[in-house]
mmCIF file of C-alpha atoms in Angstrom:
data_model
loop_
_atom_site.group_PDB
_atom_site.id
_atom_site.type_symbol
_atom_site.label_atom_id
_atom_site.label_comp_id
_atom_site.label_asym_id
_atom_site.label_seq_id
_atom_site.Cartn_x
_atom_site.Cartn_y
_atom_site.Cartn_z
ATOM 1 C CA MET A 1 38.142 31.288 -60.681
ATOM 2 C CA ARG A 2 40.367 28.624 -62.247
ATOM 3 C CA ALA A 3 43.433 30.787 -61.681
ATOM 4 C CA GLY A 4 42.846 30.632 -57.966
ATOM 5 C CA PHE A 5 43.260 26.830 -58.110
ATOM 6 C CA ALA A 6 46.250 26.765 -60.476
ATOM 7 C CA ASN A 7 48.573 25.159 -57.920
ATOM 8 C CA PHE A 8 46.086 22.531 -56.764
ATOM 9 C CA GLU A 9 46.454 18.839 -57.589
ATOM 10 C CA PRO A 10 45.383 17.568 -61.041
ATOM 11 C CA ARG A 11 42.164 16.035 -59.746
ATOM 12 C CA VAL A 12 40.897 19.436 -58.608
ATOM 13 C CA GLN A 13 41.851 21.016 -61.920
ATOM 14 C CA LYS A 14 40.098 18.175 -63.726
ATOM 15 C CA LEU A 15 36.900 18.895 -61.812
ATOM 16 C CA LEU A 16 37.146 22.606 -62.603
ATOM 17 C CA SER A 17 37.523 21.833 -66.294
ATOM 18 C CA PHE A 18 33.941 20.563 -66.306
ATOM 19 C CA VAL A 19 32.631 23.927 -65.075
ATOM 20 C CA GLN A 20 31.543 25.945 -68.094
ATOM 21 C CA SER A 21 30.359 29.028 -66.204
ATOM 22 C CA THR A 22 29.696 30.217 -62.687
ATOM 23 C CA LEU A 23 26.200 30.120 -61.282
ATOM 24 C CA LYS A 24 24.183 33.300 -61.514
ATOM 25 C CA TRP A 25 21.695 33.671 -58.693
ATOM 26 C CA ARG A 26 20.033 36.278 -56.560
ATOM 27 C CA LEU A 27 18.486 36.628 -53.126
ATOM 28 C CA MET A 28 14.937 37.910 -52.802
ATOM 29 C CA GLY A 29 14.628 41.289 -51.138
ATOM 30 C CA PRO A 30 12.229 42.216 -48.332
ATOM 31 C CA SER A 31 9.577 43.403 -50.790
ATOM 32 C CA ARG A 32 8.900 39.850 -51.970
ATOM 33 C CA ALA A 33 6.969 37.079 -50.302
ATOM 34 C CA ARG A 34 9.162 34.601 -48.483
ATOM 35 C CA PHE A 35 8.716 30.971 -47.555
ATOM 36 C CA ILE A 36 10.602 29.502 -44.620
ATOM 37 C CA PRO A 37 11.327 25.929 -45.711
ATOM 38 C CA THR A 38 12.307 22.950 -43.607
ATOM 39 C CA VAL A 39 15.963 23.559 -44.426
ATOM 40 C CA VAL A 40 17.154 27.154 -44.114
ATOM 41 C CA VAL A 41 20.913 27.389 -44.656
ATOM 42 C CA PRO A 42 23.267 29.782 -46.447
ATOM 43 C CA PRO A 43 22.671 29.206 -50.167
ATOM 44 C CA ARG A 44 25.335 27.841 -52.458
ATOM 45 C CA PRO A 45 27.789 28.673 -53.936
ATOM 46 C CA LEU A 46 28.728 31.208 -51.261
ATOM 47 C CA THR A 47 28.615 28.835 -48.313
ATOM 48 C CA THR A 48 28.138 25.095 -48.121
ATOM 49 C CA PRO A 49 27.109 24.121 -44.570
ATOM 50 C CA PRO A 50 27.484 20.601 -43.222
ATOM 51 C CA SER A 51 24.596 18.172 -43.326
ATOM 52 C CA SER A 52 24.214 18.514 -39.556
ATOM 53 C CA ALA A 53 22.979 22.075 -40.053
ATOM 54 C CA ARG A 54 20.255 20.850 -42.396
ATOM 55 C CA TYR A 55 19.358 18.099 -39.932
ATOM 56 C CA SER A 56 19.029 20.598 -37.075
ATOM 57 C CA ARG A 57 16.458 22.602 -39.049
ATOM 58 C CA THR A 58 14.346 19.496 -39.704
ATOM 59 C CA CYS A 59 14.302 18.051 -36.189
ATOM 60 C CA PRO A 60 11.924 20.584 -34.546
ATOM 61 C CA ARG A 61 9.113 19.650 -36.953
ATOM 62 C CA PHE A 62 9.261 15.956 -36.123
ATOM 63 C CA ILE A 63 9.814 16.456 -32.387
ATOM 64 C CA LEU A 64 6.945 18.931 -32.012
ATOM 65 C CA GLY A 65 4.728 16.800 -34.233
ATOM 66 C CA SER A 66 5.311 13.778 -32.021
ATOM 67 C CA ARG A 67 4.321 15.780 -28.926
ATOM 68 C CA SER A 68 0.928 16.796 -30.298
ATOM 69 C CA PRO A 69 -0.156 15.580 -33.751
ATOM 70 C CA SER A 70 -3.624 17.117 -33.281
ATOM 71 C CA LEU A 71 -2.530 20.766 -33.599
ATOM 72 C CA PRO A 72 -0.702 21.168 -36.946
ATOM 73 C CA PRO A 73 -1.644 24.849 -37.549
ATOM 74 C CA ARG A 74 -0.553 25.928 -34.079
ATOM 75 C CA LEU A 75 2.611 23.855 -34.381
ATOM 76 C CA CYS A 76 3.459 25.590 -37.651
ATOM 77 C CA GLU A 77 3.156 28.934 -35.878
ATOM 78 C CA THR A 78 5.341 27.616 -33.075
ATOM 79 C CA ILE A 79 8.030 26.377 -35.457
ATOM 80 C CA THR A 80 8.025 29.724 -37.260
ATOM 81 C CA HIS A 81 8.343 31.596 -33.957
ATOM 82 C CA HIS A 82 11.002 29.183 -32.709
ATOM 83 C CA ARG A 83 13.222 29.109 -35.812
ATOM 84 C CA LEU A 84 12.579 32.507 -37.420
ATOM 85 C CA PRO A 85 15.401 34.392 -35.586
ATOM 86 C CA ASP A 86 17.987 31.773 -36.533
ATOM 87 C CA CYS A 87 16.765 31.559 -40.128
ATOM 88 C CA THR A 88 16.713 35.347 -40.453
ATOM 89 C CA GLU A 89 20.256 35.630 -39.120
ATOM 90 C CA THR A 90 21.430 32.958 -41.546
ATOM 91 C CA GLN A 91 19.773 34.674 -44.487
ATOM 92 C CA GLN A 92 21.195 38.074 -43.570
ATOM 93 C CA SER A 93 24.667 36.606 -43.119
ATOM 94 C CA SER A 94 24.383 34.976 -46.518
ATOM 95 C CA ARG A 95 23.546 38.316 -48.081
ATOM 96 C CA LEU A 96 26.701 39.768 -46.539
ATOM 97 C CA GLU A 97 28.719 37.308 -48.621
ATOM 98 C CA GLN A 98 27.983 39.547 -51.610
ATOM 99 C CA HIS A 99 30.036 42.311 -50.016
ATOM 100 C CA ILE A 100 32.582 40.347 -48.012
ATOM 101 C CA PHE A 101 33.999 37.980 -50.631
ATOM 102 C CA HIS A 102 32.734 39.501 -53.879
ATOM 103 C CA LEU A 103 33.301 43.242 -54.030
ATOM 104 C CA PRO A 104 32.199 45.201 -57.118
ATOM 105 C CA GLY A 105 35.491 47.060 -57.686
ATOM 106 C CA ARG A 106 38.856 45.452 -58.412
ATOM 107 C CA PRO A 107 40.872 47.700 -56.016
ATOM 108 C CA GLU A 108 38.428 47.004 -53.205
ATOM 109 C CA GLN A 109 38.601 43.282 -53.938
ATOM 110 C CA GLN A 110 42.400 43.297 -53.911
ATOM 111 C CA ALA A 111 42.482 45.202 -50.635
ATOM 112 C CA HIS A 112 40.016 42.802 -49.157
ATOM 113 C CA ASP A 113 42.050 39.784 -50.271
ATOM 114 C CA ALA A 114 45.139 41.304 -48.677
ATOM 115 C CA VAL A 115 43.298 41.609 -45.396
ATOM 116 C CA MET A 116 42.174 38.007 -45.641
ATOM 117 C CA ARG A 117 45.745 36.851 -46.225
ATOM 118 C CA TYR A 118 47.056 38.947 -43.368
ATOM 119 C CA GLY A 119 45.531 36.606 -40.861
ATOM 120 C CA LEU A 120 42.569 35.852 -38.704
ATOM 121 C CA ALA A 121 43.011 39.028 -36.646
ATOM 122 C CA GLY A 122 42.081 41.156 -39.623
ATOM 123 C CA ASN A 123 39.580 38.751 -41.128
ATOM 124 C CA SER A 124 36.270 40.349 -42.077
ATOM 125 C CA ASN A 125 34.573 36.981 -42.526
ATOM 126 C CA GLN A 126 31.414 37.079 -40.414
ATOM 127 C CA TRP A 127 31.474 33.268 -40.065
ATOM 128 C CA ALA A 128 34.734 33.444 -38.091
ATOM 129 C CA GLY A 129 32.860 34.385 -34.912
ATOM 130 C CA ARG A 130 32.734 31.445 -32.518
ATOM 131 C CA ALA A 131 29.447 32.486 -30.926
ATOM 132 C CA LYS A 132 27.724 32.694 -34.310
ATOM 133 C CA ASN A 133 29.049 29.303 -35.358
ATOM 134 C CA GLU A 134 27.736 27.803 -32.135
ATOM 135 C CA VAL A 135 24.292 29.253 -32.833
ATOM 136 C CA GLN A 136 24.268 28.056 -36.433
ATOM 137 C CA PHE A 137 25.909 24.630 -36.224
ATOM 138 C CA LEU A 138 25.694 23.445 -32.593
ATOM 139 C CA TYR A 139 21.927 23.792 -32.359
ATOM 140 C CA ASP A 140 20.394 20.931 -30.337
ATOM 141 C CA ALA A 141 16.856 20.539 -31.681
ATOM 142 C CA ASP A 142 15.776 18.006 -29.069
ATOM 143 C CA GLU A 143 17.010 20.144 -26.182
ATOM 144 C CA ALA A 144 15.478 23.347 -27.591
ATOM 145 C CA VAL A 145 12.093 21.754 -28.255
ATOM 146 C CA GLY A 146 12.115 20.087 -24.837
ATOM 147 C CA ARG A 147 12.779 23.418 -23.157
ATOM 148 C CA TRP A 148 10.001 25.124 -25.142
ATOM 149 C CA TRP A 149 7.611 22.262 -24.344
ATOM 150 C CA GLU A 150 8.159 22.588 -20.604
ATOM 151 C CA GLU A 151 8.065 26.394 -20.582
ATOM 152 C CA THR A 152 5.266 27.080 -23.078
ATOM 153 C CA GLY A 153 4.029 24.104 -25.070
ATOM 154 C CA ARG A 154 2.496 22.008 -22.315
ATOM 155 C CA MET A 155 0.565 24.970 -20.883
ATOM 156 C CA LEU A 156 -0.574 25.980 -24.372
ATOM 157 C CA LEU A 157 -1.884 22.511 -25.146
ATOM 158 C CA ASP A 158 -3.502 22.042 -21.737
ATOM 159 C CA SER A 159 -5.709 25.077 -22.351
ATOM 160 C CA PHE A 160 -7.526 23.062 -25.042
ATOM 161 C CA LEU A 161 -7.967 19.857 -23.054
ATOM 162 C CA PRO A 162 -11.447 19.466 -21.545
ATOM 163 C CA ARG A 163 -11.707 17.550 -18.304
ATOM 164 C CA ARG A 164 -14.544 15.345 -17.153
ATOM 165 C CA PRO A 165 -17.979 17.037 -16.827
ATOM 166 C CA SER A 166 -18.599 18.812 -13.536
ATOM 167 C CA GLY A 167 -21.748 20.201 -11.931
ATOM 168 C CA VAL A 168 -23.841 17.042 -12.387
ATOM 169 C CA SER A 169 -23.875 13.752 -10.537
ATOM 170 C CA LYS A 170 -23.343 10.285 -11.943
ATOM 171 C CA SER A 171 -25.793 7.481 -11.311
ATOM 172 C CA ARG A 172 -25.258 3.728 -11.585
ATOM 173 C CA SER A 173 -28.847 2.974 -10.747
ATOM 174 C CA ARG A 174 -30.337 -0.340 -11.825
ATOM 175 C CA LEU A 175 -33.199 1.643 -13.437
ATOM 176 C CA ARG A 176 -31.197 2.264 -16.601
ATOM 177 C CA GLN A 177 -27.839 0.925 -17.694
ATOM 178 C CA VAL A 178 -27.104 1.826 -21.290
ATOM 179 C CA PHE A 179 -23.473 0.731 -21.346
ATOM 180 C CA ASP A 180 -22.002 -2.239 -19.548
ATOM 181 C CA SER A 181 -19.237 -0.217 -17.911
ATOM 182 C CA GLY A 182 -20.823 3.208 -18.280
ATOM 183 C CA CYS A 183 -23.227 5.305 -16.264
ATOM 184 C CA THR A 184 -26.187 7.654 -16.644
ATOM 185 C CA TYR A 185 -26.525 11.135 -15.187
ATOM 186 C CA ALA A 186 -28.987 12.292 -12.555
ATOM 187 C CA ILE A 187 -30.258 15.780 -11.717
ATOM 188 C CA ASN A 188 -32.520 17.215 -9.071
ATOM 189 C CA CYS A 189 -36.123 16.127 -9.670
ATOM 190 C CA SER A 190 -37.382 19.665 -9.070
ATOM 191 C CA LYS A 191 -35.607 20.803 -12.254
ATOM 192 C CA ILE A 192 -37.536 18.398 -14.479
ATOM 193 C CA LYS A 193 -40.881 19.971 -15.445
ATOM 194 C CA ASN A 194 -41.553 19.041 -19.057
ATOM 195 C CA LEU A 195 -39.947 17.737 -22.223
ATOM 196 C CA SER A 196 -38.336 21.121 -22.902
ATOM 197 C CA SER A 197 -36.103 20.857 -19.852
ATOM 198 C CA LYS A 198 -32.381 21.005 -20.443
ATOM 199 C CA ILE A 199 -29.275 19.946 -18.609
ATOM 200 C CA THR A 200 -25.968 21.810 -18.798
ATOM 201 C CA PHE A 201 -22.580 20.158 -18.568
ATOM 202 C CA THR A 202 -19.491 22.190 -17.776
ATOM 203 C CA PHE A 203 -16.147 21.093 -19.158
ATOM 204 C CA THR A 204 -13.254 22.680 -17.305
ATOM 205 C CA SER A 205 -9.864 22.726 -18.997
ATOM 206 C CA THR A 206 -6.613 22.449 -17.116
ATOM 207 C CA SER A 207 -6.238 26.220 -17.455
ATOM 208 C CA ASN A 208 -9.577 26.608 -15.598
ATOM 209 C CA THR A 209 -11.378 27.739 -18.748
ATOM 210 C CA PRO A 210 -15.036 26.568 -18.607
ATOM 211 C CA TYR A 211 -16.870 25.139 -21.611
ATOM 212 C CA ASN A 212 -20.642 24.844 -21.189
ATOM 213 C CA LEU A 213 -22.679 22.290 -23.133
ATOM 214 C CA THR A 214 -26.496 22.404 -22.854
ATOM 215 C CA ILE A 215 -28.388 19.227 -23.780
ATOM 216 C CA PRO A 216 -32.206 18.942 -24.027
ATOM 217 C CA LEU A 217 -33.885 16.144 -22.063
ATOM 218 C CA SER A 218 -35.675 14.064 -24.698
ATOM 219 C CA GLU A 219 -37.948 12.264 -22.202
ATOM 220 C CA PRO A 220 -39.010 12.578 -18.582
ATOM 221 C CA SER A 221 -36.682 11.123 -16.025
ATOM 222 C CA SER A 222 -36.733 7.563 -14.799
ATOM 223 C CA GLY A 223 -36.384 8.528 -11.140
ATOM 224 C CA PRO A 224 -36.470 9.152 -8.374
ATOM 225 C CA LEU A 225 -33.438 7.099 -7.496
ATOM 226 C CA PRO A 226 -33.732 4.550 -4.713
ATOM 227 C CA GLU A 227 -30.581 5.760 -3.015
ATOM 228 C CA ASN A 228 -31.598 9.439 -3.251
ATOM 229 C CA THR A 229 -35.270 10.280 -3.761
ATOM 230 C CA SER A 230 -34.541 13.930 -4.543
ATOM 231 C CA MET A 231 -32.555 12.967 -7.634
ATOM 232 C CA CYS A 232 -34.071 11.752 -10.890
ATOM 233 C CA GLN A 233 -32.233 9.807 -13.540
ATOM 234 C CA THR A 234 -31.973 11.327 -17.028
ATOM 235 C CA LEU A 235 -31.444 9.670 -20.388
ATOM 236 C CA ILE A 236 -28.048 11.312 -20.745
ATOM 237 C CA SER A 237 -25.488 8.538 -20.532
ATOM 238 C CA ALA A 238 -21.739 8.301 -20.564
ATOM 239 C CA TYR A 239 -19.215 5.622 -21.233
ATOM 240 C CA ASN A 240 -15.654 5.809 -19.986
ATOM 241 C CA GLY A 241 -13.435 3.368 -21.829
ATOM 242 C CA TYR A 242 -9.718 3.076 -22.313
ATOM 243 C CA ARG A 243 -8.451 6.605 -23.061
ATOM 244 C CA LEU A 244 -11.892 7.654 -24.270
ATOM 245 C CA GLY A 245 -15.058 9.243 -22.930
ATOM 246 C CA ILE A 246 -18.451 9.529 -24.666
ATOM 247 C CA LEU A 247 -21.417 11.610 -23.533
ATOM 248 C CA GLY A 248 -24.761 11.425 -25.331
ATOM 249 C CA GLY A 249 -28.478 10.703 -25.401
ATOM 250 C CA ALA A 250 -29.333 7.112 -24.588
ATOM 251 C CA LEU A 251 -32.307 6.700 -26.952
ATOM 252 C CA SER A 252 -31.649 9.348 -29.593
ATOM 253 C CA LYS A 253 -28.101 8.016 -30.099
ATOM 254 C CA HIS A 254 -26.761 11.555 -30.388
ATOM 255 C CA TYR A 255 -23.251 11.925 -29.081
ATOM 256 C CA TYR A 256 -22.729 15.386 -27.683
ATOM 257 C CA SER A 257 -19.134 15.182 -26.595
ATOM 258 C CA ILE A 258 -16.070 13.021 -26.824
ATOM 259 C CA TRP A 259 -12.977 13.685 -24.775
ATOM 260 C CA ASP A 260 -9.699 11.855 -24.466
ATOM 261 C CA VAL A 261 -8.523 11.118 -20.957
ATOM 262 C CA ASP A 262 -4.916 11.005 -22.133
ATOM 263 C CA PRO A 263 -3.506 14.526 -21.486
ATOM 264 C CA ALA A 264 -1.293 14.224 -24.529
ATOM 265 C CA GLN A 265 -4.286 14.223 -26.882
ATOM 266 C CA LEU A 266 -6.951 16.778 -27.720
ATOM 267 C CA GLY A 267 -10.635 16.543 -26.831
ATOM 268 C CA PHE A 268 -13.507 18.376 -28.490
ATOM 269 C CA VAL A 269 -17.155 19.284 -27.929
ATOM 270 C CA LYS A 270 -19.843 19.074 -30.609
ATOM 271 C CA ASN A 271 -23.640 19.369 -30.608
ATOM 272 C CA ASN A 272 -24.544 16.503 -32.938
ATOM 273 C CA PHE A 273 -22.525 14.436 -35.358
#
């Protein structure tokens, strides 16, 4: 190795004098478990990529995380799906370095070196391809994540976002106001027979997927309502604040559902908590 740098300036030779031995390393084969880290680049000493390549592998995690911090497991799957082809190609190309620059036999190595010296036309270096270098080192993380978000990510996230309850009517009757800026719910009086009666709320996501939530009526209604005698007011109340919605029992203080009106956040449904 030192002989290859014999004609270099003294500073380079001085640096090489500190090297006692070359690094012995190996790449894991397909039979072993693999971990795709944040930075996936050709390992040293075969290839030393620029820092921009490492930066491009890190960007998708932060960009996707800023779009939806509530879905880390699904985002991990997305990052793996999004970056796996590039990482696999990089790893396979790195393995080729074992055969391209470091051949086992001396005659083969000498013949290979002659080809390398002949010129770029006969160069067997797989990194000489312009298209491959563009894929590896001109990767725009922000543009790629933005394209995935518009094509797939937004629709994927919207399927988990519950909308406001449908199928029941809201009442702002003076008979019962639990919250200052909230409202209670009313149902048809004919449906209220005893304390075992229940009311069902339907949450419809933006992908038209229904989520049903059945709530028992803890007490008889307070109706009928003055503005509509066929409707009776229940003790199920809701409060719609800034970027937040709460649905629950007025007296039992059980909150059955909370949803976020901001489409960039995730809502959820729970029986009691």
